[in-house]
Amino acid sequence: MNREELHKIVIEYSPIADEEELWWLIQKLEQIKPLETIIEIGVAGGGTFKIWEQLLPPERGLLIGVDIEPSSPSRWNKGNNPVYNSVQLIPSERNIAVYMVYGDSTDLYTISRVGDILNKYGRGRVIAGAAEWEVDFLYIDGHHEYYEVTNDYHNYGAFVRSGGAIAFHDYGTQWVNYVFENEAVGRKERITKAHGIGIVYV
């Protein structure tokens, strides 16, 4: 994705994120090989979700969004009126698998639905009694209180493979910053032009 393509998505989908910070993050993600599986916590209006869809390869790409509010993102539910605690497969113009999981991201039911989708696409396996997952990138932008941020990091971070990355949006807020700086494990980079994004390499 080039800067002009990003700008078009920003204009059309209005992500709740700074364009310069997103461009910085995209450049970091281009270093992750392969980049085939992405989870976003807190999809809201779907602006960043659309960016991730464009970064994934046709045929192999898998994009999973988790959002507590079934009425959002309206651009993604295509008028199908999803309900709480449901999973929806969304058609993609790029021929990748796009799912929305509607529910509380900290709820074990929601987490297990994400695991089910990963298993369905061969992105998880059990070796010697332990699960190994193949998520390349996790974008955390759900609730910004400590309980939610730490649970999203620990619960969904467990799906991220070695060599993958986890990004925290709104790095400038108190509890996102705290979890990123004090609990996230790995090499870290940050940008704080507006809302702030922190990325940790697993």
Coordinates of N, CA and C in Angstrom, one line a residue:
M1 N 0.8 -1.2 0.0 CA 0.0 0.0 0.0 C 0.9 1.2 0.0
N2 N 0.6 2.2 -0.9 CA 1.3 3.4 -0.9 C 0.6 4.5 -0.1
R3 N 1.2 5.7 0.0 CA 0.6 6.7 0.8 C -0.7 7.2 0.2
E4 N -0.8 7.3 -1.1 CA -2.0 7.8 -1.8 C -3.1 6.8 -1.6
E5 N -2.9 5.5 -1.6 CA -3.9 4.5 -1.4 C -4.4 4.7 0.1
L6 N -3.5 4.9 1.0 CA -3.9 5.1 2.4 C -4.8 6.3 2.5
H7 N -4.4 7.4 1.9 CA -5.2 8.6 1.9 C -6.6 8.4 1.4
K8 N -6.8 7.7 0.4 CA -8.1 7.4 -0.2 C -9.0 6.7 0.8
I9 N -8.4 5.7 1.5 CA -9.1 5.0 2.5 C -9.5 5.9 3.7
V10 N -8.6 6.7 4.1 CA -8.8 7.7 5.2 C -10.0 8.6 4.8
I11 N -10.0 9.1 3.6 CA -11.1 10.0 3.1 C -12.4 9.3 3.1
E12 N -12.4 8.0 2.6 CA -13.7 7.3 2.4 C -14.2 6.7 3.7
Y13 N -13.3 6.1 4.5 CA -13.7 5.4 5.7 C -13.5 6.1 7.0
S14 N -12.8 7.2 7.0 CA -12.6 8.0 8.2 C -12.2 7.2 9.5
P15 N -11.1 6.5 9.4 CA -10.6 5.8 10.6 C -10.4 6.7 11.8
I16 N -10.7 6.2 13.0 CA -10.4 7.0 14.2 C -9.0 6.9 14.6
A17 N -8.1 7.3 13.7 CA -6.7 7.2 13.9 C -6.0 8.3 13.0
D18 N -4.8 8.7 13.3 CA -4.1 9.7 12.6 C -3.5 9.1 11.4
E19 N -3.6 9.8 10.2 CA -3.1 9.2 9.0 C -1.6 9.1 9.0
E20 N -0.8 10.0 9.6 CA 0.6 9.9 9.7 C 1.0 8.7 10.5
E21 N 0.3 8.5 11.7 CA 0.6 7.4 12.5 C 0.3 6.1 11.8
L22 N -0.8 6.0 11.1 CA -1.2 4.8 10.3 C -0.1 4.5 9.3
W23 N 0.4 5.5 8.6 CA 1.4 5.3 7.6 C 2.7 4.7 8.2
W24 N 3.0 5.2 9.4 CA 4.2 4.7 10.1 C 4.0 3.2 10.5
L25 N 2.7 2.9 10.9 CA 2.4 1.5 11.3 C 2.5 0.6 10.1
I26 N 1.9 1.1 8.9 CA 1.9 0.3 7.7 C 3.3 -0.1 7.3
Q27 N 4.2 0.9 7.4 CA 5.6 0.6 7.0 C 6.3 -0.4 8.0
K28 N 5.9 -0.4 9.2 CA 6.4 -1.5 10.2 C 5.8 -2.8 9.8
L29 N 4.5 -2.9 9.4 CA 3.8 -4.1 9.0 C 4.4 -4.7 7.8
E30 N 4.9 -3.9 6.9 CA 5.5 -4.4 5.6 C 6.7 -5.2 5.9
Q31 N 7.3 -5.1 7.0 CA 8.5 -5.9 7.4 C 8.1 -7.2 8.0
I32 N 6.9 -7.5 8.3 CA 6.4 -8.8 8.8 C 6.1 -9.7 7.7
K33 N 6.8 -10.8 7.6 CA 6.6 -11.8 6.5 C 6.5 -13.2 7.1
P34 N 5.4 -13.9 6.7 CA 4.3 -13.4 5.9 C 3.3 -12.6 6.8
L35 N 2.5 -11.8 6.1 CA 1.5 -11.0 6.8 C 0.2 -11.5 6.1
E36 N -0.4 -12.5 6.7 CA -1.6 -13.2 6.2 C -2.8 -13.2 7.1
T37 N -2.6 -13.0 8.4 CA -3.6 -13.2 9.4 C -3.6 -12.0 10.3
I38 N -4.7 -11.3 10.4 CA -4.8 -10.1 11.3 C -6.1 -10.1 12.1
I39 N -5.9 -9.8 13.4 CA -7.1 -9.6 14.3 C -7.1 -8.1 14.7
E40 N -8.3 -7.5 14.7 CA -8.5 -6.2 15.2 C -9.5 -6.2 16.4
I41 N -9.1 -5.7 17.5 CA -10.1 -5.6 18.6 C -10.6 -4.1 18.7
G42 N -11.9 -3.9 18.5 CA -12.5 -2.6 18.5 C -12.5 -2.0 17.1
V43 N -13.4 -2.6 16.3 CA -13.4 -2.2 14.9 C -14.1 -0.9 14.7
A44 N -15.1 -0.6 15.5 CA -15.9 0.7 15.4 C -16.4 0.9 14.0
G45 N -16.1 2.1 13.3 CA -16.6 2.4 12.0 C -15.9 1.6 10.9
G46 N -14.9 0.9 11.1 CA -14.2 0.0 10.1 C -13.2 0.7 9.3
G47 N -12.7 1.8 9.6 CA -11.6 2.5 8.9 C -10.3 1.8 8.8
T48 N -9.8 1.4 10.0 CA -8.5 0.7 10.1 C -8.7 -0.8 9.6
F49 N -9.9 -1.3 9.8 CA -10.3 -2.6 9.3 C -10.1 -2.7 7.8
K50 N -10.5 -1.7 7.1 CA -10.4 -1.6 5.6 C -8.9 -1.5 5.2
I51 N -8.1 -0.8 6.0 CA -6.7 -0.8 5.7 C -6.1 -2.2 5.8
W52 N -6.4 -2.9 6.9 CA -5.8 -4.3 7.0 C -6.3 -5.2 5.9
E53 N -7.5 -5.0 5.5 CA -8.0 -5.8 4.3 C -7.1 -5.6 3.1
Q54 N -6.8 -4.4 2.9 CA -5.9 -4.1 1.7 C -4.5 -4.6 1.8
L55 N -4.0 -4.8 3.0 CA -2.7 -5.3 3.2 C -2.6 -6.8 3.0
L56 N -3.7 -7.5 3.2 CA -3.6 -9.0 3.1 C -3.6 -9.5 1.7
P57 N -3.0 -10.7 1.5 CA -2.9 -11.2 0.2 C -4.2 -12.0 -0.2
P58 N -4.7 -11.8 -1.5 CA -5.8 -12.6 -1.9 C -5.6 -14.1 -1.8
E59 N -6.6 -14.8 -1.6 CA -6.6 -16.3 -1.4 C -6.2 -16.7 0.0
R60 N -5.1 -16.2 0.5 CA -4.6 -16.6 1.8 C -4.9 -15.7 3.0
G61 N -5.4 -14.5 2.7 CA -5.7 -13.5 3.8 C -6.8 -13.9 4.7
L62 N -6.7 -13.7 6.0 CA -7.7 -13.9 7.0 C -7.7 -12.7 7.9
L63 N -8.9 -12.0 8.0 CA -9.1 -10.8 8.8 C -10.2 -11.0 9.7
I64 N -10.0 -10.9 11.1 CA -11.0 -11.1 12.1 C -11.1 -9.8 12.9
G65 N -12.3 -9.3 13.0 CA -12.6 -8.1 13.8 C -13.5 -8.5 15.0
V66 N -13.2 -7.9 16.1 CA -14.0 -8.2 17.3 C -14.6 -6.8 17.8
D67 N -15.9 -6.8 18.0 CA -16.5 -5.5 18.4 C -17.7 -5.9 19.3
I68 N -17.9 -5.1 20.3 CA -19.0 -5.4 21.3 C -20.3 -4.9 20.7
E69 N -20.3 -4.0 19.8 CA -21.6 -3.4 19.3 C -22.0 -3.9 18.0
P70 N -23.1 -4.8 17.9 CA -23.5 -5.3 16.6 C -23.9 -4.3 15.6
S71 N -24.3 -3.1 16.0 CA -24.7 -2.1 15.0 C -23.5 -1.4 14.3
S72 N -22.3 -1.8 14.8 CA -21.1 -1.2 14.2 C -20.2 -2.3 13.9
P73 N -19.5 -2.3 12.8 CA -19.4 -1.2 11.9 C -20.4 -1.3 10.8
S74 N -21.2 -0.3 10.5 CA -22.2 -0.3 9.5 C -21.7 -0.6 8.1
R75 N -20.5 -0.2 7.8 CA -20.0 -0.5 6.5 C -19.7 -1.9 6.3
W76 N -19.6 -2.7 7.3 CA -19.2 -4.1 7.2 C -20.3 -5.1 7.4
N77 N -21.4 -4.7 8.1 CA -22.4 -5.7 8.3 C -23.4 -5.8 7.2
K78 N -23.3 -4.9 6.2 CA -24.0 -5.0 4.9 C -25.5 -5.2 5.1
G79 N -26.1 -4.6 6.2 CA -27.5 -4.6 6.4 C -28.0 -5.9 6.9
N80 N -27.1 -6.8 7.4 CA -27.6 -8.1 7.8 C -28.0 -8.2 9.3
N81 N -28.0 -7.0 10.0 CA -28.4 -6.9 11.3 C -27.8 -8.0 12.2
P82 N -26.5 -8.1 12.4 CA -25.9 -9.1 13.3 C -26.4 -8.9 14.7
V83 N -26.3 -9.9 15.5 CA -26.7 -9.8 16.9 C -25.5 -10.1 17.8
Y84 N -25.6 -9.7 19.1 CA -24.6 -9.9 20.0 C -24.3 -11.4 20.2
N85 N -23.0 -11.7 20.4 CA -22.5 -13.1 20.5 C -22.8 -13.8 19.2
S86 N -22.5 -13.2 18.1 CA -22.6 -13.9 16.8 C -21.4 -13.7 16.0
V87 N -21.2 -14.5 15.0 CA -20.1 -14.4 14.1 C -20.6 -14.3 12.7
Q88 N -20.0 -13.3 11.9 CA -20.5 -13.1 10.6 C -19.3 -13.1 9.6
L89 N -19.5 -13.9 8.5 CA -18.6 -13.9 7.4 C -19.0 -12.8 6.5
I90 N -18.1 -11.9 6.1 CA -18.4 -10.8 5.3 C -17.7 -10.9 3.9
P91 N -18.4 -10.7 2.8 CA -17.8 -10.8 1.5 C -16.7 -9.8 1.3
S92 N -15.6 -10.2 0.7 CA -14.5 -9.3 0.4 C -14.3 -9.2 -1.0
E93 N -14.1 -8.0 -1.5 CA -13.8 -7.8 -2.9 C -12.4 -8.2 -3.3
R94 N -11.6 -8.5 -2.3 CA -10.2 -8.9 -2.6 C -10.0 -10.5 -2.4
N95 N -11.1 -11.2 -2.2 CA -11.1 -12.6 -2.1 C -10.2 -13.1 -0.9
I96 N -10.5 -12.4 0.3 CA -9.9 -12.9 1.5 C -11.0 -13.2 2.5
A97 N -10.8 -14.0 3.5 CA -11.8 -14.3 4.5 C -11.9 -13.2 5.5
V98 N -13.0 -12.5 5.6 CA -13.2 -11.5 6.6 C -14.4 -11.8 7.5
Y99 N -14.1 -11.8 8.8 CA -15.1 -12.2 9.8 C -15.2 -11.1 10.8
M100 N -16.5 -10.9 11.3 CA -16.7 -10.0 12.5 C -17.3 -10.9 13.6
V101 N -16.7 -10.8 14.7 CA -17.2 -11.5 15.9 C -17.8 -10.4 16.8
Y102 N -19.1 -10.5 17.1 CA -19.7 -9.5 17.9 C -19.9 -10.0 19.3
G103 N -19.2 -9.3 20.3 CA -19.3 -9.7 21.7 C -18.2 -9.0 22.4
D104 N -18.2 -9.1 23.7 CA -17.3 -8.5 24.6 C -15.9 -9.2 24.4
S105 N -14.9 -8.4 24.1 CA -13.6 -9.0 23.7 C -13.0 -9.8 24.9
T106 N -13.4 -9.4 26.2 CA -12.8 -10.1 27.3 C -13.6 -11.4 27.7
D107 N -14.7 -11.7 27.0 CA -15.5 -12.8 27.3 C -14.9 -14.1 26.7
L108 N -14.8 -15.1 27.5 CA -14.2 -16.4 27.0 C -14.9 -16.9 25.8
Y109 N -16.2 -16.7 25.7 CA -17.0 -17.1 24.5 C -16.5 -16.4 23.3
T110 N -16.3 -15.1 23.4 CA -15.8 -14.4 22.2 C -14.4 -14.8 21.8
I111 N -13.5 -15.0 22.8 CA -12.2 -15.4 22.5 C -12.2 -16.8 21.8
S112 N -13.1 -17.7 22.3 CA -13.1 -19.0 21.7 C -13.6 -19.0 20.3
R113 N -14.6 -18.1 20.0 CA -15.0 -17.9 18.6 C -13.9 -17.5 17.7
V114 N -13.0 -16.6 18.1 CA -11.9 -16.2 17.3 C -11.0 -17.5 17.1
G115 N -10.7 -18.2 18.2 CA -9.9 -19.5 18.0 C -10.5 -20.4 17.1
D116 N -11.9 -20.6 17.1 CA -12.6 -21.4 16.1 C -12.3 -21.0 14.7
I117 N -12.3 -19.7 14.4 CA -12.1 -19.2 13.1 C -10.6 -19.5 12.6
L118 N -9.7 -19.3 13.6 CA -8.3 -19.5 13.2 C -8.1 -21.0 12.9
N119 N -8.7 -21.9 13.7 CA -8.6 -23.3 13.5 C -9.2 -23.7 12.1
K120 N -10.4 -23.1 11.8 CA -11.0 -23.4 10.5 C -10.1 -23.1 9.3
Y121 N -9.3 -22.1 9.4 CA -8.4 -21.7 8.3 C -7.0 -22.3 8.5
G122 N -6.8 -23.2 9.4 CA -5.5 -23.8 9.6 C -4.4 -22.9 10.2
R123 N -4.9 -21.9 11.0 CA -4.0 -21.0 11.6 C -3.7 -21.3 13.1
G124 N -4.0 -22.5 13.4 CA -3.7 -23.0 14.8 C -3.5 -24.5 14.8
R125 N -2.7 -25.0 15.7 CA -2.5 -26.4 15.9 C -2.0 -26.7 17.3
V126 N -2.2 -28.0 17.7 CA -1.7 -28.4 19.0 C -0.5 -29.3 18.8
I127 N 0.6 -28.9 19.5 CA 1.8 -29.7 19.5 C 2.2 -30.0 20.9
A128 N 2.3 -31.3 21.2 CA 2.7 -31.7 22.6 C 1.8 -31.1 23.6
G129 N 0.5 -31.1 23.3 CA -0.5 -30.6 24.2 C -0.6 -29.1 24.4
A130 N 0.2 -28.4 23.6 CA 0.1 -26.9 23.7 C -0.3 -26.3 22.3
A131 N -1.2 -25.3 22.4 CA -1.7 -24.7 21.1 C -0.6 -23.7 20.6
E132 N -0.4 -23.8 19.3 CA 0.4 -22.8 18.6 C -0.4 -22.1 17.5
W133 N -0.4 -20.8 17.5 CA -1.2 -20.0 16.7 C -0.4 -19.3 15.6
E134 N -1.0 -18.8 14.5 CA -0.3 -18.2 13.4 C -0.9 -16.9 13.1
V135 N -1.2 -16.0 14.1 CA -1.7 -14.7 13.8 C -0.4 -13.8 13.6
D136 N -0.4 -13.0 12.5 CA 0.8 -12.2 12.2 C 0.7 -10.9 12.9
F137 N -0.5 -10.3 13.0 CA -0.6 -9.0 13.6 C -1.9 -8.8 14.4
L138 N -1.8 -8.2 15.5 CA -3.0 -7.9 16.4 C -3.0 -6.4 16.6
Y139 N -4.2 -5.8 16.4 CA -4.4 -4.4 16.6 C -5.4 -4.2 17.7
I140 N -4.9 -3.6 18.8 CA -5.8 -3.5 20.0 C -6.3 -2.0 20.0
D141 N -7.6 -1.9 19.9 CA -8.2 -0.5 20.0 C -9.6 -0.7 20.5
G142 N -9.8 -1.5 21.6 CA -11.1 -1.6 22.2 C -11.2 -0.6 23.3
H143 N -11.8 -1.1 24.4 CA -12.0 -0.2 25.6 C -10.6 0.1 26.1
H144 N -10.5 1.3 26.7 CA -9.1 1.8 27.1 C -8.9 1.8 28.6
E145 N -9.8 1.0 29.3 CA -9.5 0.9 30.8 C -8.6 -0.3 31.0
Y146 N -7.9 -0.3 32.2 CA -6.9 -1.3 32.4 C -7.4 -2.7 32.2
Y147 N -8.5 -3.1 32.8 CA -9.0 -4.5 32.7 C -9.1 -4.9 31.2
E148 N -9.7 -4.1 30.4 CA -9.9 -4.5 29.0 C -8.6 -4.5 28.2
V149 N -7.8 -3.5 28.4 CA -6.5 -3.5 27.7 C -5.6 -4.7 28.0
T150 N -5.5 -4.9 29.3 CA -4.6 -6.0 29.7 C -5.1 -7.4 29.3
N151 N -6.5 -7.5 29.4 CA -7.1 -8.8 28.9 C -7.0 -9.0 27.4
D152 N -7.2 -7.9 26.6 CA -7.0 -8.0 25.2 C -5.6 -8.4 24.8
Y153 N -4.6 -7.7 25.5 CA -3.2 -8.0 25.2 C -2.9 -9.5 25.5
H154 N -3.3 -10.0 26.7 CA -2.9 -11.3 27.1 C -3.7 -12.4 26.4
N155 N -5.0 -12.2 26.2 CA -5.9 -13.2 25.6 C -5.6 -13.3 24.1
Y156 N -5.6 -12.2 23.4 CA -5.4 -12.2 21.9 C -4.0 -12.2 21.5
G157 N -3.1 -11.7 22.4 CA -1.7 -11.7 22.1 C -1.2 -13.2 22.1
A158 N -1.9 -14.1 22.8 CA -1.5 -15.5 22.8 C -1.7 -16.1 21.4
F159 N -2.5 -15.5 20.6 CA -2.7 -16.0 19.2 C -1.6 -15.6 18.3
V160 N -0.8 -14.6 18.7 CA 0.3 -14.0 17.8 C 1.5 -14.9 17.8
R161 N 2.0 -15.2 16.6 CA 3.1 -16.1 16.4 C 4.4 -15.3 16.7
S162 N 5.5 -16.1 17.0 CA 6.8 -15.5 17.1 C 7.2 -14.9 15.8
G163 N 7.6 -13.7 15.8 CA 7.9 -12.9 14.6 C 6.8 -12.0 14.1
G164 N 5.7 -12.1 14.8 CA 4.5 -11.2 14.5 C 4.6 -10.0 15.4
A165 N 3.5 -9.2 15.4 CA 3.5 -7.9 16.1 C 2.1 -7.6 16.7
I166 N 2.2 -6.8 17.7 CA 0.9 -6.3 18.4 C 1.0 -4.8 18.5
A167 N 0.0 -4.1 18.0 CA 0.0 -2.7 18.1 C -1.1 -2.2 19.0
F168 N -0.8 -1.2 19.8 CA -1.8 -0.6 20.7 C -2.1 0.8 20.2
H169 N -3.4 1.0 19.8 CA -3.8 2.4 19.4 C -4.2 3.2 20.6
D170 N -4.1 4.5 20.5 CA -4.3 5.4 21.6 C -3.3 5.2 22.7
Y171 N -2.0 5.0 22.3 CA -0.9 4.8 23.2 C -0.8 6.0 24.2
G172 N -1.3 7.1 23.9 CA -1.2 8.3 24.8 C -2.2 8.2 26.0
T173 N -3.1 7.3 26.0 CA -4.1 7.2 27.1 C -3.4 6.4 28.2
Q174 N -3.9 6.7 29.5 CA -3.2 6.2 30.7 C -3.0 4.7 30.7
W175 N -4.1 3.9 30.5 CA -4.0 2.5 30.7 C -3.4 1.7 29.5
V176 N -3.7 2.3 28.3 CA -3.0 1.7 27.1 C -1.5 1.9 27.2
N177 N -1.1 3.0 27.6 CA 0.3 3.3 27.8 C 0.9 2.4 28.9
Y178 N 0.2 2.2 30.0 CA 0.7 1.4 31.1 C 0.9 0.0 30.7
V179 N -0.1 -0.6 30.0 CA 0.0 -2.0 29.6 C 1.1 -2.2 28.6
F180 N 1.2 -1.3 27.6 CA 2.2 -1.3 26.6 C 3.6 -1.3 27.3
E181 N 3.8 -0.3 28.2 CA 5.1 -0.1 28.7 C 5.5 -1.1 29.8
N182 N 4.5 -1.7 30.6 CA 4.8 -2.5 31.7 C 4.5 -4.0 31.6
E183 N 3.6 -4.3 30.6 CA 3.2 -5.7 30.5 C 3.6 -6.3 29.1
A184 N 3.5 -5.5 28.1 CA 3.9 -6.1 26.8 C 5.4 -6.5 26.7
V185 N 5.6 -7.6 26.2 CA 7.0 -8.2 26.1 C 7.5 -8.3 24.7
G186 N 8.6 -7.7 24.5 CA 9.2 -7.7 23.2 C 9.9 -6.3 22.8
R187 N 10.5 -6.3 21.7 CA 11.1 -5.0 21.2 C 9.9 -4.0 20.9
K188 N 10.1 -2.8 21.3 CA 9.0 -1.8 21.2 C 9.4 -0.6 20.4
E189 N 8.4 -0.1 19.7 CA 8.5 1.2 19.0 C 7.2 2.0 19.2
R190 N 7.3 3.3 19.1 CA 6.2 4.2 19.4 C 6.2 5.4 18.5
I191 N 5.0 5.9 18.2 CA 4.8 7.2 17.5 C 3.7 7.9 18.2
T192 N 3.9 9.2 18.5 CA 2.9 10.0 19.2 C 2.7 11.3 18.6
K193 N 2.2 11.3 17.3 CA 1.9 12.6 16.6 C 0.5 13.0 17.0
A194 N -0.4 12.1 17.3 CA -1.8 12.5 17.7 C -2.3 11.5 18.8
H195 N -3.0 10.5 18.4 CA -3.5 9.5 19.4 C -2.4 8.6 20.0
G196 N -1.4 8.4 19.1 CA -0.3 7.5 19.5 C -0.5 6.1 19.2
I197 N 0.5 5.4 18.7 CA 0.5 4.0 18.5 C 1.8 3.4 19.0
G198 N 1.7 2.3 19.7 CA 2.9 1.5 20.2 C 2.8 0.2 19.5
I199 N 4.0 -0.3 19.1 CA 4.0 -1.6 18.5 C 5.1 -2.5 19.2
V200 N 4.7 -3.7 19.5 CA 5.7 -4.6 20.2 C 5.8 -5.8 19.2
Y201 N 7.1 -6.2 19.0 CA 7.4 -7.4 18.2 C 7.5 -8.6 19.0
V202 N 6.8 -9.6 18.7 CA 6.7 -10.8 19.5 C 7.9 -11.7 19.3

